[in-house]
Amino acid sequence: MVTVNRISRLETYPIGGLSWDDGWAKLKLNCSYLSDWGIENLAEGLRGVAASVVYEPHYVCKDHRNLFSNFYSKKFNVGSPYTSRLHFFSVPIDKIEDLQASPERFRDHYIGYSVIRPVKERCLGRTVIDPLKLQNIDKRTFYCLRTTFETHIGGRRFKVDGYPYTSQDGDVTVCAHSALWGVCRYLSERYSTYRETYPFDLVKLTETSSGRVYPHRGMTYSDYCTILSEFGTYPIILRLKEHAGDARVNAAEFNNLCTYIESGFPLLASYAGHVVTIIGHTIDYDLVQPGFHNFIDSSSFLKQFVVVDDNFFPYQRLGHRGDPQNYGKRYRKRKYDISSIVTAVCPLPEKVFLLADKARERTLEYCKGYSKMLSATGKPPFVTRLFLTTNPSFKRRKLEAASGGPQFDFLSSFVAQFNLPHFIWVMEVSPLNLYKRGFCTTEIVMDATCGVLEDASIFMRIGDTLIIDGKQNTVSGNPKHFPQYTHNLGER
Amino acid sequence: MSKKDVPKNMGLDEFLAGATEAHQFKQITLKIIEKENKALSSGEGNKRDQDWAVLANQVVGSENF
């Protein structure tokens, strides 16, 4: 019979500096669910930043309880319906009473939390860590999806901005479930349109025509699409390789993948047999040098994808082959790198009818047609950056841009007056030198709710000229460049 | 408009009143639609259906470390 202490005090453990190993060892003595694998992964990610852990011995985790009710409770050895939870802080906490008496002293130092489940080895349940508080993250070049999660510690409210992670338990859930759960939880936490989904919901939605779905069966693309559609998204599949063994990646499809990442969608990427979620990227401006190209896609500056892989601490970096930071080389049997991605699934919203490939084709036609005017805005090569955004976000950024510079940008404020569809494609174009400084000179805005035979163009701005409704006008004296639309992944 | 005349507020009608026809833009738009029409009638749009036929029942993720 499972018993639980009604008096279950929070405890704090110092893990900063010299007390690192000792602190984790002491914590493990009390937190019996914490496995060596759990410690190894948490310690790897939190080394150098975490100075104390607050241990919550009995925590009712909605995700674990959902799996317990539907699966673990049916076993002879049922385990526990309770979990433990660890909260990480970057400053020492001497006594829990200090945290309860003056929570404001600790709020900025809250790194995040991890639920520790009573399962074999893969004990890390729902875990939310703020990546910008970790070591080895260069905030200038690191772009990653985050959303706010609220927690309560001893009656005090704390907030953490991060992407949800869980490990697979290897019993009922596999990597595909962990990745899908992360996508669904991120979306439901960020947007009220989506309902909260629990791990066993994903298991139940797995197709039964291939036999029993648990314990431990991999998912097919049909399963993916069924689950994501039931959840309320409209998934599309990007096929980067014809066959898993192909060395070459379809460049156009890779650009589409980068575009969806740039647009703020978490993408489920398959390495042929294993699934991870791509939630962001890092960039390196030195990857492209001025040359003979006229147009360069912004994905050329991609250094690494930021991924959530259930086998490791979240926010791993998937680099190109030979990248010393590439986490994929740590796999024992098979090494992974960016070229290992065979397919990717993007959970698009319903009303995005014009897809990335078509939006790119069309916007590039306008760029080529207006190359003479573009040349007047700066020296080639020109960097093109395509992304999807919403009408309110776009207008908010435009209004910020209008009055954010040394001179009022009338055209940025003017386009915020337009009646726009809910989703729009935006292609920004910048001469390379301006792109590196975070500016662009041209933008083309298209209606993402358009059909393929319709005119999707809404407006095009080149420097101080605006083209709209089949007419164009130049506003002399208006700034000719404006800030890029950045941070659309929610990373700031 | 001169530099000192850069407006703070102006409606679309006012903006369009001083505008010229964007012939080039219209031509590019026509070209895009024509291209899409041709692609539709030549069946080029079936790529996603073909991909789906291959991928639908493939297992995407079951690997353990």
XYZ file of C-alpha atoms in Angstrom:
557
model
C 0.000 0.000 0.000
C 1.272 3.437 -0.911
C 1.568 5.782 2.026
C 2.388 9.434 2.042
C 3.449 11.662 4.885
C 0.933 14.373 5.494
C 3.752 16.459 6.913
C 6.176 16.595 4.053
C 8.624 19.413 4.494
C 10.483 21.128 1.719
C 14.241 20.813 2.047
C 17.095 22.759 0.537
C 20.464 21.397 -0.597
C 23.489 23.516 -1.504
C 25.083 22.380 -4.789
C 27.150 25.469 -5.627
C 30.926 25.418 -6.008
C 32.707 22.851 -3.860
C 29.477 21.399 -2.480
C 28.414 20.146 -5.968
C 29.102 16.384 -5.620
C 28.300 16.269 -1.939
C 25.029 18.170 -2.448
C 23.776 15.812 -5.182
C 24.799 12.764 -3.117
C 22.853 14.030 -0.101
C 19.850 14.846 -2.264
C 19.884 11.338 -3.762
C 19.816 9.793 -0.289
C 16.461 11.446 0.402
C 15.006 11.601 -3.103
C 14.746 7.874 -3.742
C 13.182 8.304 -7.213
C 16.253 10.167 -8.478
C 18.316 7.690 -10.531
C 21.976 7.940 -11.516
C 20.842 8.726 -15.056
C 18.666 11.550 -13.703
C 21.517 13.048 -11.684
C 23.950 12.728 -14.573
C 21.630 14.611 -16.948
C 20.563 17.330 -14.529
C 24.106 17.871 -13.303
C 25.422 18.144 -16.864
C 22.992 20.913 -17.752
C 23.043 22.788 -14.462
C 26.746 22.666 -13.656
C 28.160 26.107 -13.054
C 24.794 27.849 -12.649
C 22.759 26.044 -9.981
C 23.764 26.879 -6.414
C 20.868 25.272 -4.522
C 18.050 22.775 -4.938
C 14.713 22.913 -3.183
C 13.377 19.372 -2.781
C 9.607 18.877 -2.708
C 9.223 15.231 -1.584
C 5.565 14.563 -2.439
C 4.286 16.233 -5.539
C 1.154 15.234 -7.438
C 2.221 15.530 -11.063
C -0.743 15.585 -13.447
C 1.278 13.890 -16.191
C 2.583 11.064 -14.017
C -0.810 10.584 -12.375
C -2.346 10.252 -15.825
C 0.117 7.473 -16.751
C -0.287 5.893 -13.319
C -4.073 5.730 -13.567
C -4.046 4.307 -17.068
C -0.998 2.065 -17.031
C 1.215 1.658 -13.950
C -1.726 0.882 -11.656
C -2.487 -2.181 -13.794
C 0.875 -3.744 -13.024
C 1.563 -6.085 -10.095
C 4.335 -3.765 -8.971
C 2.385 -0.523 -9.197
C 5.049 1.938 -8.052
C 3.858 5.192 -6.562
C 1.238 7.651 -7.790
C 3.361 10.418 -6.238
C 6.443 12.075 -7.607
C 9.060 14.422 -6.178
C 10.005 17.794 -7.585
C 13.322 19.630 -7.608
C 13.546 23.411 -7.990
C 16.868 24.928 -9.003
C 18.168 28.344 -7.968
C 21.352 30.147 -8.953
C 21.862 31.509 -5.413
C 22.282 29.670 -2.113
C 19.152 29.244 0.003
C 20.030 28.603 3.613
C 16.553 27.893 4.896
C 13.167 27.307 3.238
C 11.783 29.949 5.574
C 13.977 32.560 3.796
C 12.358 31.664 0.479
C 8.886 31.807 1.963
C 9.518 35.083 3.829
C 11.140 36.990 0.934
C 10.412 35.223 -2.363
C 11.260 38.405 -4.337
C 14.945 37.920 -3.384
C 14.965 34.599 -5.226
C 12.615 35.088 -8.190
C 15.284 36.345 -10.632
C 17.488 33.426 -9.603
C 14.919 30.705 -10.284
C 16.304 28.468 -13.061
C 13.402 26.029 -13.257
C 12.170 22.672 -12.020
C 12.191 18.959 -12.721
C 9.605 16.390 -11.668
C 11.266 13.147 -10.530
C 9.116 10.123 -11.319
C 9.111 6.739 -9.568
C 10.098 4.806 -12.696
C 13.174 2.803 -13.615
C 16.201 4.869 -14.584
C 14.528 7.463 -16.911
C 13.104 9.355 -13.962
C 12.925 12.914 -15.346
C 9.302 13.890 -15.815
C 7.990 17.351 -16.690
C 11.033 19.615 -16.605
C 11.101 23.305 -17.430
C 14.442 25.090 -17.346
C 15.154 28.614 -18.567
C 17.844 28.178 -21.264
C 18.990 31.784 -20.968
C 20.115 31.092 -17.402
C 22.371 28.207 -18.424
C 26.090 28.341 -19.074
C 27.577 28.246 -22.580
C 24.606 30.057 -24.137
C 25.554 33.084 -26.208
C 22.387 35.181 -25.964
C 23.293 37.171 -29.088
C 23.169 34.138 -31.368
C 20.858 31.733 -29.510
C 17.189 31.722 -30.574
C 14.873 29.277 -28.863
C 11.172 28.787 -28.138
C 10.161 29.574 -24.584
C 6.909 30.101 -22.805
C 6.013 30.910 -19.206
C 5.223 28.157 -16.695
C 4.031 28.995 -13.202
C 4.947 27.008 -10.093
C 4.300 27.263 -6.382
C 6.997 26.560 -3.829
C 5.828 26.523 -0.236
C 2.929 28.826 -1.072
C 5.010 31.294 -3.088
C 4.544 31.760 -6.801
C 7.506 31.501 -9.173
C 7.714 31.718 -12.950
C 10.059 30.087 -15.417
C 10.337 30.661 -19.166
C 11.341 27.515 -20.984
C 10.347 24.662 -23.280
C 8.765 21.580 -21.617
C 10.851 18.415 -21.504
C 10.215 14.860 -20.337
C 12.229 11.691 -20.706
C 10.631 8.509 -22.039
C 9.939 5.882 -19.413
C 10.695 3.060 -21.864
C 7.645 1.262 -20.494
C 4.619 2.930 -21.997
C 6.127 5.993 -23.681
C 8.879 6.142 -26.312
C 10.789 9.064 -27.802
C 7.916 9.962 -30.130
C 5.528 10.334 -27.171
C 8.026 12.506 -25.280
C 8.546 14.764 -28.300
C 4.817 15.018 -29.059
C 3.986 15.701 -25.413
C 6.505 18.566 -25.448
C 4.976 20.092 -28.591
C 1.410 19.807 -27.246
C 2.302 21.147 -23.787
C 4.275 24.060 -25.244
C 1.359 25.026 -27.496
C -1.342 24.595 -24.829
C 0.659 26.595 -22.294
C 1.316 29.398 -24.766
C -1.980 29.596 -26.666
C -5.399 29.192 -25.052
C -6.763 27.694 -28.308
C -5.159 24.348 -27.502
C -6.342 22.092 -24.683
C -3.918 20.490 -22.254
C -2.928 16.981 -23.319
C -1.494 14.245 -21.059
C 0.911 11.443 -21.954
C -1.655 8.654 -22.036
C -3.893 10.700 -24.376
C -1.099 10.352 -26.917
C -0.859 6.611 -26.346
C -4.629 6.208 -26.737
C -4.604 8.098 -30.015
C -1.961 5.802 -31.501
C -3.382 3.657 -34.324
C -4.242 0.107 -33.202
C -4.294 -1.497 -36.654
C -0.612 -2.406 -36.263
C -1.274 -4.215 -33.002
C -1.095 -3.226 -29.345
C 0.162 0.307 -28.757
C 1.836 -0.310 -25.398
C 4.138 -1.215 -23.898
C 6.729 0.437 -26.059
C 5.689 0.690 -29.701
C 7.056 3.269 -32.105
C 4.710 5.704 -33.824
C 4.089 6.078 -37.535
C 3.533 9.292 -39.487
C -0.164 8.388 -39.598
C -0.159 8.339 -35.785
C 1.603 11.686 -35.695
C -0.884 13.303 -38.012
C -3.906 11.812 -36.237
C -2.681 12.984 -32.830
C -1.661 16.468 -33.936
C -4.935 16.911 -35.848
C -6.971 15.777 -32.820
C -4.978 18.242 -30.741
C -6.055 21.049 -33.071
C -3.090 21.646 -35.358
C -2.833 20.958 -39.084
C 0.467 19.105 -39.547
C 2.538 19.032 -42.690
C 5.425 16.684 -43.378
C 8.702 17.896 -44.820
C 10.649 15.155 -46.581
C 14.298 16.144 -46.520
C 15.552 12.837 -47.890
C 13.986 10.265 -50.209
C 15.564 7.440 -48.197
C 17.067 7.415 -44.714
C 20.447 6.333 -46.099
C 20.718 9.214 -48.615
C 23.699 11.474 -48.043
C 22.080 14.467 -49.777
C 19.455 16.634 -48.173
C 16.779 18.298 -50.339
C 17.928 21.929 -50.121
C 14.501 23.458 -50.834
C 12.847 21.331 -48.157
C 15.648 22.193 -45.716
C 14.958 25.899 -46.346
C 11.279 25.243 -45.616
C 12.206 23.563 -42.346
C 14.319 26.588 -41.369
C 11.450 28.906 -42.304
C 9.020 27.106 -40.005
C 11.592 27.196 -37.192
C 12.106 30.913 -37.865
C 8.323 31.318 -37.638
C 8.239 29.962 -34.089
C 6.921 26.416 -34.583
C 8.387 23.434 -32.745
C 9.221 20.798 -35.375
C 9.295 17.050 -34.795
C 12.396 15.848 -36.609
C 13.102 12.207 -37.338
C 16.629 10.828 -37.618
C 15.197 7.535 -38.956
C 14.281 5.602 -35.834
C 14.608 8.399 -33.310
C 12.621 11.600 -32.890
C 13.656 14.926 -31.403
C 12.023 18.356 -31.394
C 13.733 21.295 -33.054
C 12.894 24.386 -31.028
C 15.380 26.961 -32.245
C 18.756 27.619 -33.723
C 22.071 29.349 -33.255
C 23.619 31.481 -35.960
C 27.095 32.385 -37.088
C 27.351 35.535 -39.218
C 30.796 34.524 -40.468
C 29.434 31.470 -42.278
C 28.652 33.622 -45.330
C 31.188 35.948 -46.883
C 30.454 38.558 -49.576
C 30.775 36.783 -52.893
C 29.052 36.592 -56.250
C 25.647 35.550 -54.939
C 22.783 37.951 -55.383
C 20.345 36.431 -52.894
C 21.224 34.323 -49.858
C 18.644 32.571 -47.708
C 19.016 33.378 -44.009
C 19.328 29.629 -43.315
C 22.880 29.916 -44.710
C 23.832 31.445 -41.341
C 22.492 28.450 -39.443
C 25.147 27.057 -37.146
C 23.160 24.580 -35.048
C 19.591 23.574 -34.310
C 18.536 23.765 -30.671
C 16.818 20.451 -29.985
C 15.012 18.670 -27.190
C 16.079 15.018 -27.210
C 14.546 12.940 -24.425
C 17.855 11.081 -23.937
C 19.711 14.208 -22.816
C 19.291 17.423 -20.842
C 17.102 19.848 -22.869
C 18.494 22.499 -25.252
C 21.132 20.328 -26.919
C 22.771 21.713 -30.014
C 22.615 19.640 -33.197
C 25.450 20.861 -35.377
C 27.025 19.987 -38.685
C 29.408 17.039 -38.848
C 32.695 18.044 -37.214
C 31.103 20.683 -34.956
C 32.709 20.134 -31.520
C 29.461 21.252 -29.818
C 27.308 18.784 -31.779
C 25.527 16.658 -29.169
C 24.672 13.981 -31.757
C 28.164 12.530 -31.662
C 27.524 11.358 -28.092
C 25.263 8.552 -29.305
C 27.026 5.201 -29.006
C 25.615 3.212 -31.917
C 24.992 5.873 -34.518
C 26.207 9.475 -34.616
C 23.768 12.220 -35.568
C 24.247 15.661 -37.090
C 22.092 18.128 -39.050
C 22.292 15.944 -42.166
C 20.738 13.034 -40.199
C 17.275 14.645 -40.351
C 15.204 12.584 -42.767
C 11.773 14.114 -42.222
C 10.171 16.764 -40.073
C 6.575 17.381 -39.031
C 5.353 20.926 -38.477
C 2.127 21.542 -36.510
C 0.736 24.467 -38.501
C -2.376 26.430 -37.543
C -5.505 25.777 -39.592
C -5.561 29.040 -41.502
C -2.117 28.816 -43.055
C -3.182 27.702 -46.523
C -0.211 29.090 -48.445
C 2.789 26.995 -47.432
C 6.414 28.067 -47.059
C 7.594 26.770 -50.452
C 4.949 28.763 -52.341
C 5.470 31.860 -50.203
C 9.213 31.715 -50.892
C 8.753 31.199 -54.646
C 6.453 34.200 -54.867
C 8.391 36.602 -52.686
C 11.600 35.775 -54.531
C 9.890 36.605 -57.846
C 9.241 40.118 -56.536
C 12.823 40.393 -55.270
C 14.235 39.422 -58.652
C 11.828 41.704 -60.499
C 12.866 44.640 -58.328
C 16.596 43.857 -58.180
C 17.451 47.269 -59.645
C 15.615 49.111 -56.873
C 17.067 46.699 -54.331
C 20.593 47.529 -55.498
C 19.896 51.158 -54.649
C 19.382 50.155 -51.005
C 22.829 48.595 -50.531
C 25.508 46.316 -51.885
C 24.744 42.680 -52.734
C 24.577 39.946 -51.646
C 21.068 40.366 -50.229
C 19.928 38.152 -47.386
C 16.327 36.985 -47.671
C 14.525 35.902 -44.507
C 11.047 34.401 -44.754
C 8.784 33.773 -41.774
C 5.154 33.429 -40.839
C 3.616 35.642 -38.194
C 0.281 36.953 -37.010
C -1.356 40.247 -37.812
C -1.256 41.573 -34.198
C 2.403 40.615 -33.627
C 3.470 42.156 -36.908
C 1.656 45.423 -36.243
C 2.997 45.639 -32.693
C 6.570 45.247 -33.963
C 5.979 47.761 -36.747
C 4.733 50.357 -34.283
C 7.746 49.708 -32.046
C 10.035 50.063 -35.064
C 8.320 53.278 -36.202
C 9.299 55.242 -33.141
C 12.238 53.161 -31.900
C 14.934 54.721 -34.119
C 16.570 58.135 -34.184
C 14.098 59.231 -36.886
C 10.342 58.523 -37.087
C 9.660 55.755 -39.635
C 6.344 56.759 -41.157
C 6.100 53.720 -43.442
C 6.398 51.276 -40.507
C 3.604 53.049 -38.682
C 1.545 53.377 -41.896
C 1.488 49.630 -42.660
C 0.217 48.993 -39.113
C -3.039 50.700 -40.213
C -3.784 48.074 -42.863
C -6.479 45.456 -42.611
C -4.414 42.256 -42.595
C -5.342 38.549 -42.468
C -4.689 36.663 -39.236
C -1.568 34.956 -40.651
C 0.906 36.621 -42.985
C 4.134 35.628 -44.668
C 6.869 38.219 -44.425
C 10.058 38.198 -46.438
C 12.693 40.637 -45.238
C 15.583 41.501 -47.529
C 18.811 43.086 -46.335
C 22.187 43.827 -47.836
C 24.629 41.529 -45.992
C 26.280 44.316 -43.978
C 22.911 45.620 -42.715
C 21.632 42.092 -42.010
C 24.547 41.525 -39.647
C 23.550 44.702 -37.798
C 19.917 43.579 -37.463
C 18.368 45.805 -40.166
C 16.621 45.299 -43.495
C 15.721 47.564 -46.383
C 12.884 45.651 -47.990
C 9.880 43.646 -46.897
C 7.236 41.780 -48.849
C 4.066 40.826 -47.009
C 1.736 38.101 -48.285
C -1.617 36.709 -47.220
C -0.981 33.224 -45.773
C -4.691 32.382 -46.012
C -4.600 32.630 -49.826
C -5.169 29.796 -52.284
C -2.493 29.011 -54.878
C -4.391 30.659 -57.748
C -5.016 33.901 -55.885
C -2.879 37.032 -55.650
C -1.399 36.727 -52.163
C 0.589 39.958 -52.231
C -0.442 42.638 -49.717
C 2.373 45.162 -49.923
C 6.039 45.548 -50.659
C 8.321 48.168 -49.166
C 11.702 48.954 -50.681
C 13.591 51.592 -48.721
C 11.317 54.649 -48.683
C 8.947 53.324 -51.369
C 5.736 51.462 -50.663
C 3.831 49.420 -53.235
C 0.239 48.602 -52.365
C -2.989 48.066 -54.239
C -1.189 48.210 -57.611
C 0.248 51.657 -56.866
C 3.512 52.944 -55.509
C 4.599 56.063 -53.687
C 7.894 57.272 -52.281
C 8.050 59.105 -48.979
C 11.198 61.206 -49.286
C 13.053 61.638 -46.045
C 11.588 58.444 -44.584
C 14.284 56.097 -43.193
C 15.385 53.617 -45.872
C 16.109 50.773 -43.514
C 14.286 49.430 -40.478
C 14.846 46.806 -37.741
C 14.433 43.126 -38.523
C 11.463 41.376 -36.973
C 13.330 39.328 -34.385
C 12.479 37.331 -31.273
C 9.452 35.774 -32.897
C 10.408 32.523 -31.124
C 9.573 34.083 -27.779
C 13.153 33.976 -26.580
C 13.199 37.444 -25.031
C 7.223 64.936 -50.479
C 10.221 66.713 -49.057
C 12.160 65.644 -45.973
C 10.463 68.135 -43.691
C 7.098 66.871 -44.919
C 7.552 63.275 -43.690
C 4.049 62.700 -42.336
C 3.118 61.517 -38.865
C -0.394 60.589 -39.867
C -1.808 59.845 -43.296
C -4.620 57.595 -44.473
C -4.370 55.077 -47.319
C -6.535 57.194 -49.660
C -4.279 60.176 -49.157
C -1.205 58.014 -49.758
C -2.668 56.511 -52.935
C -3.747 59.908 -54.239
C -0.112 60.856 -54.755
C 0.917 57.415 -56.058
C 1.774 56.129 -59.521
C 0.803 52.826 -61.137
C 3.071 49.902 -60.119
C 3.140 48.244 -63.561
C 6.109 46.055 -62.777
C 4.494 44.708 -59.601
C 1.316 43.864 -61.463
C 3.270 42.046 -64.171
C 5.132 39.926 -61.635
C 1.840 39.051 -59.923
C 0.326 37.973 -63.251
C 3.398 35.873 -64.005
C 3.138 34.118 -60.624
C -0.539 33.241 -61.132
C 0.153 31.975 -64.666
C 2.931 29.777 -63.344
C 0.673 28.376 -60.637
C -2.029 27.653 -63.223
C 0.433 25.707 -65.351
C 1.784 23.812 -62.343
C -1.734 22.844 -61.309
C -2.656 21.493 -64.742
C 0.640 19.606 -65.115
C 0.066 17.753 -61.826
C 3.195 19.139 -60.159
C 1.229 19.682 -57.003
C 1.008 15.950 -56.340
C 4.395 15.734 -54.648
C 2.925 15.853 -51.165
C 0.493 13.037 -52.005
C 3.372 10.948 -53.335
C 5.451 11.635 -50.227
C 2.542 10.670 -48.023
C 2.059 7.387 -49.868
C 5.648 6.487 -48.970
C 5.724 7.819 -45.421
C 2.297 7.085 -43.928
C 3.101 3.808 -42.195
C 6.795 4.297 -41.523
C 7.824 4.205 -37.882
C 9.229 7.567 -36.881
C 10.407 7.035 -33.368
C 10.984 4.106 -31.074
C 14.657 4.305 -30.286
C 16.146 3.946 -26.850
C 19.546 5.314 -25.933
